[in-house]
Short mmCIF file of C-alpha atoms in Angstrom, two decimals:
data_model
loop_
_atom_site.label_atom_id
_atom_site.label_comp_id
_atom_site.label_asym_id
_atom_site.label_seq_id
_atom_site.Cartn_x
_atom_site.Cartn_y
_atom_site.Cartn_z
CA MET A 1 -2.10 -2.46 8.91
CA TYR A 2 -4.84 -0.95 6.76
CA GLU A 3 -4.89 2.23 8.85
CA LYS A 4 -1.11 2.54 8.55
CA LEU A 5 -1.31 2.24 4.77
CA VAL A 6 -4.07 4.82 4.55
CA ALA A 7 -2.19 7.28 6.76
CA TYR A 8 0.95 6.83 4.67
CA ALA A 9 -0.88 7.27 1.36
CA ALA A 10 -2.86 10.27 2.58
CA LYS A 11 0.36 11.96 3.64
CA GLN A 12 2.17 11.14 0.40
CA LEU A 13 -0.75 12.18 -1.81
CA GLU A 14 -1.68 15.17 0.34
CA ILE A 15 -5.32 14.08 0.55
CA ASP A 16 -7.68 13.43 3.44
CA ALA A 17 -7.49 9.85 4.75
CA SER A 18 -11.29 9.66 4.62
CA GLU A 19 -11.05 9.67 0.81
CA ILE A 20 -9.35 6.25 0.93
CA THR A 21 -11.44 3.11 1.45
CA PRO A 22 -10.48 -0.58 1.33
CA ASP A 23 -11.97 -0.69 -2.17
CA SER A 24 -10.08 2.39 -3.38
CA THR A 25 -7.90 1.47 -6.31
CA PHE A 26 -4.46 2.92 -6.64
CA GLU A 27 -5.43 4.19 -10.07
CA SER A 28 -8.51 6.03 -8.77
CA LEU A 29 -6.27 7.94 -6.35
CA GLY A 30 -3.64 8.77 -8.96
CA ILE A 31 -1.10 6.27 -7.63
CA ASP A 32 1.02 4.76 -10.38
CA SER A 33 3.13 1.60 -10.26
CA LEU A 34 6.24 3.53 -9.22
CA ASP A 35 4.34 4.99 -6.26
CA VAL A 36 3.24 1.48 -5.24
CA VAL A 37 6.83 0.22 -5.41
CA GLU A 38 7.98 3.14 -3.25
CA MET A 39 5.23 2.46 -0.72
CA VAL A 40 6.15 -1.23 -0.53
CA MET A 41 9.85 -0.40 -0.10
CA ASP A 42 9.02 2.01 2.72
CA LEU A 43 6.87 -0.68 4.36
CA GLU A 44 9.67 -3.22 4.06
CA ASN A 45 12.05 -0.85 5.82
CA GLU A 46 9.55 0.08 8.51
CA LEU A 47 8.34 -3.45 9.22
CA GLY A 48 11.61 -5.30 8.67
CA VAL A 49 10.07 -7.82 6.26
CA GLU A 50 10.54 -8.58 2.59
CA LEU A 51 7.39 -8.11 0.54
CA GLU A 52 7.83 -9.93 -2.77
CA MET A 53 4.95 -8.78 -4.95
CA GLU A 54 6.09 -10.17 -8.31
CA ASP A 55 3.21 -12.64 -8.70
CA GLN A 56 0.63 -10.55 -6.87
CA LYS A 57 -2.15 -8.65 -8.61
CA ILE A 58 -2.88 -5.99 -6.02
CA THR A 59 -4.99 -3.04 -7.08
CA THR A 60 -6.75 -1.82 -3.91
CA PHE A 61 -5.74 -0.69 -0.44
CA GLY A 62 -7.68 -3.57 1.09
CA GLU A 63 -5.78 -6.10 -1.02
CA LEU A 64 -2.44 -4.50 -0.13
CA ALA A 65 -3.25 -4.53 3.59
CA ALA A 66 -4.26 -8.21 3.45
CA PHE A 67 -1.07 -9.06 1.52
CA VAL A 68 1.19 -7.26 4.00
CA GLU A 69 -0.58 -8.86 6.97
CA SER A 70 -0.11 -12.31 5.41
CA LYS A 71 3.64 -11.68 5.24
CA LEU A 72 3.78 -10.64 8.90
CA ASN A 73 2.22 -13.88 10.17
#
């Protein structure tokens, strides 16, 4: 899942995937809250799951990957 998120973000941000690590924060990559919402909506459509993030404090790619994986199990 992490690799899928990185590939998606790299494409959207037009940066090299190697610039993104599990500890990369959305803020450090110039990703705002609207971008995160869009990414989650795209993931919901692609994976066919609902990802309710209302109570989640997710700030890094590693945290997002772990959250999405928890919803798939």
